[in-house]
Coordinates of C-alpha atoms in Angstrom, one line a residue:
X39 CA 0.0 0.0 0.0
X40 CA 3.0 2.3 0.5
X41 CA 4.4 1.7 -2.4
X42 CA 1.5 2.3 -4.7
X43 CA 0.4 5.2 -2.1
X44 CA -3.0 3.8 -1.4
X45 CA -5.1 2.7 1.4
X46 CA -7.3 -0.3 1.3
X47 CA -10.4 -1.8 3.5
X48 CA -9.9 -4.7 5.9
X49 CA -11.7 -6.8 3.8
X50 CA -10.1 -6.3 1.1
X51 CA -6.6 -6.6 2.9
X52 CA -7.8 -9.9 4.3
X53 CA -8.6 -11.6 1.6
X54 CA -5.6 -10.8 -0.4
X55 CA -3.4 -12.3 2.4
X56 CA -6.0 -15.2 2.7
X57 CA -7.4 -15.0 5.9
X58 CA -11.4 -13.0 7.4
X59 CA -11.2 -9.8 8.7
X60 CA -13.2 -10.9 11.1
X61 CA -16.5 -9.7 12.6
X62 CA -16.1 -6.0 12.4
X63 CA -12.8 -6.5 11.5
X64 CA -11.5 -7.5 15.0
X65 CA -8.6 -9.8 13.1
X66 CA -7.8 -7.1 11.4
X67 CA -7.4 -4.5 14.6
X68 CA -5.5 -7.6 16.0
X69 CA -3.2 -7.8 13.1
X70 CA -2.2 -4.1 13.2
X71 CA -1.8 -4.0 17.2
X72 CA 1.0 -6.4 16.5
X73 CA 2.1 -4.3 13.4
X74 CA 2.2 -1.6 15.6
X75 CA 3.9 -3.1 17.8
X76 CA 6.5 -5.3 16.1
X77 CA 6.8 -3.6 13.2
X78 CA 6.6 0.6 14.1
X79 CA 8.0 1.5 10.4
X80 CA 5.0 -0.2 8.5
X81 CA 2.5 2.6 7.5
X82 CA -0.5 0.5 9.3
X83 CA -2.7 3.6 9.4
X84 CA -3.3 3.0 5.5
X85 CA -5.9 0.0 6.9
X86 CA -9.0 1.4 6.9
X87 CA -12.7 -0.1 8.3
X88 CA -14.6 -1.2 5.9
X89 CA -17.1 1.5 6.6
X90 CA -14.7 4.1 5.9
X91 CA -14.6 5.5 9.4
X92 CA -11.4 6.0 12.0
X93 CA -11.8 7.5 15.5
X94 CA -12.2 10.5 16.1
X95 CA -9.0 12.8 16.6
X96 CA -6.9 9.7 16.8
X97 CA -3.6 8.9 15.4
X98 CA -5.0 7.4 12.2
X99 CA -7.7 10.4 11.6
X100 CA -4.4 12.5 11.9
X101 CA -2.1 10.3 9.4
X102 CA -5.2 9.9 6.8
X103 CA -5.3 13.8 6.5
X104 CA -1.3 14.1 6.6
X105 CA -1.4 11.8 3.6
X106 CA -4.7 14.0 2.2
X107 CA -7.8 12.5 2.9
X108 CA -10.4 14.6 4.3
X109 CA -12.1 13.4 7.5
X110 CA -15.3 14.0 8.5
X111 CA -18.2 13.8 10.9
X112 CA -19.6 10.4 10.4
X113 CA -22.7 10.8 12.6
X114 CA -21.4 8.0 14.6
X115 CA -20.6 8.7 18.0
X116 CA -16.2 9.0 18.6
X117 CA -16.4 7.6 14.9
X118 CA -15.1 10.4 12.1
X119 CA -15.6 9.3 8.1
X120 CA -12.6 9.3 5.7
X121 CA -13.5 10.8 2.8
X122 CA -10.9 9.6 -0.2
X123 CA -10.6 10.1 -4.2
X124 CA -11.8 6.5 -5.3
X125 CA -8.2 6.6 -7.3
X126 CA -6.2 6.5 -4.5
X127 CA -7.7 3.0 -2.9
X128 CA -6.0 0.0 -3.5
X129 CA -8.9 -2.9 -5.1
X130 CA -7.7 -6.4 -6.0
X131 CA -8.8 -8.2 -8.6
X132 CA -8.2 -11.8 -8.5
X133 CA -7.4 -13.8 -11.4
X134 CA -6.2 -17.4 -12.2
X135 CA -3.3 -17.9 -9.6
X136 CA -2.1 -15.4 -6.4
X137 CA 0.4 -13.6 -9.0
X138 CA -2.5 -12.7 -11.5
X139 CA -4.1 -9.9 -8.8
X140 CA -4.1 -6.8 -10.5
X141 CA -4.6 -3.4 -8.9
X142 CA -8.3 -2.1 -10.8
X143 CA -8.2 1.5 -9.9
X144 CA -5.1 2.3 -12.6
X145 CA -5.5 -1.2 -14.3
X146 CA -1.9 -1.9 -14.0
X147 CA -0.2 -4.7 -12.0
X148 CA 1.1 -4.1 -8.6

């Protein structure tokens, strides 16, 4: 994601490493506590919720809008919305074999 500048849901992230984000995506928060943690040079605010929210004020609302996304109220209580150009979202496609994924939003290969 660093490397093609994008961010990417949970889901999404999941299933390209072959595993379920989990209900509301607690494998995924679980996965980037220990990112966090073991691994502080990874950009691991570029995981995003699959509803496209991040707390409020929080370190991730803050490296989103570094980075340029726009955050907004979300209508959710301590929940803020990210609000990013569609181009700058990393999407998988998958095709025969694990090295066939493409990335859809240019339409070039990773």
């Amino acid at each position: 994601l660093k490397k093609a500048d994008k961010v990417a849901k949970f889901s999404d992230i999941a299933q390209r490493a072959g595993f379920s984000a989990g209900a509301n995506g607690r494998a995924m928060v679980t996965c980037l506590k220990t990112i966090r943690k073991d691994w502080p040079h990874l950009q691991w605010w570029r995981a995003i919720r699959d509803d496209g929210t991040v707390k409020t004020k929080g370190e991730q609302a803050r490296e989103l809008e570094e980075w340029g996304a726009e955050i907004s109220d979300s209508g959710e209580e301590g929940r803020s919305s990210v609000l990013i150009d569609e181009a700058r979202v990393m999407i998988w496609e998958h095709g025969k074999g694990e090295g066939d994924a493409v990335e859809t939003a240019q339409g070039s290969t990773p």
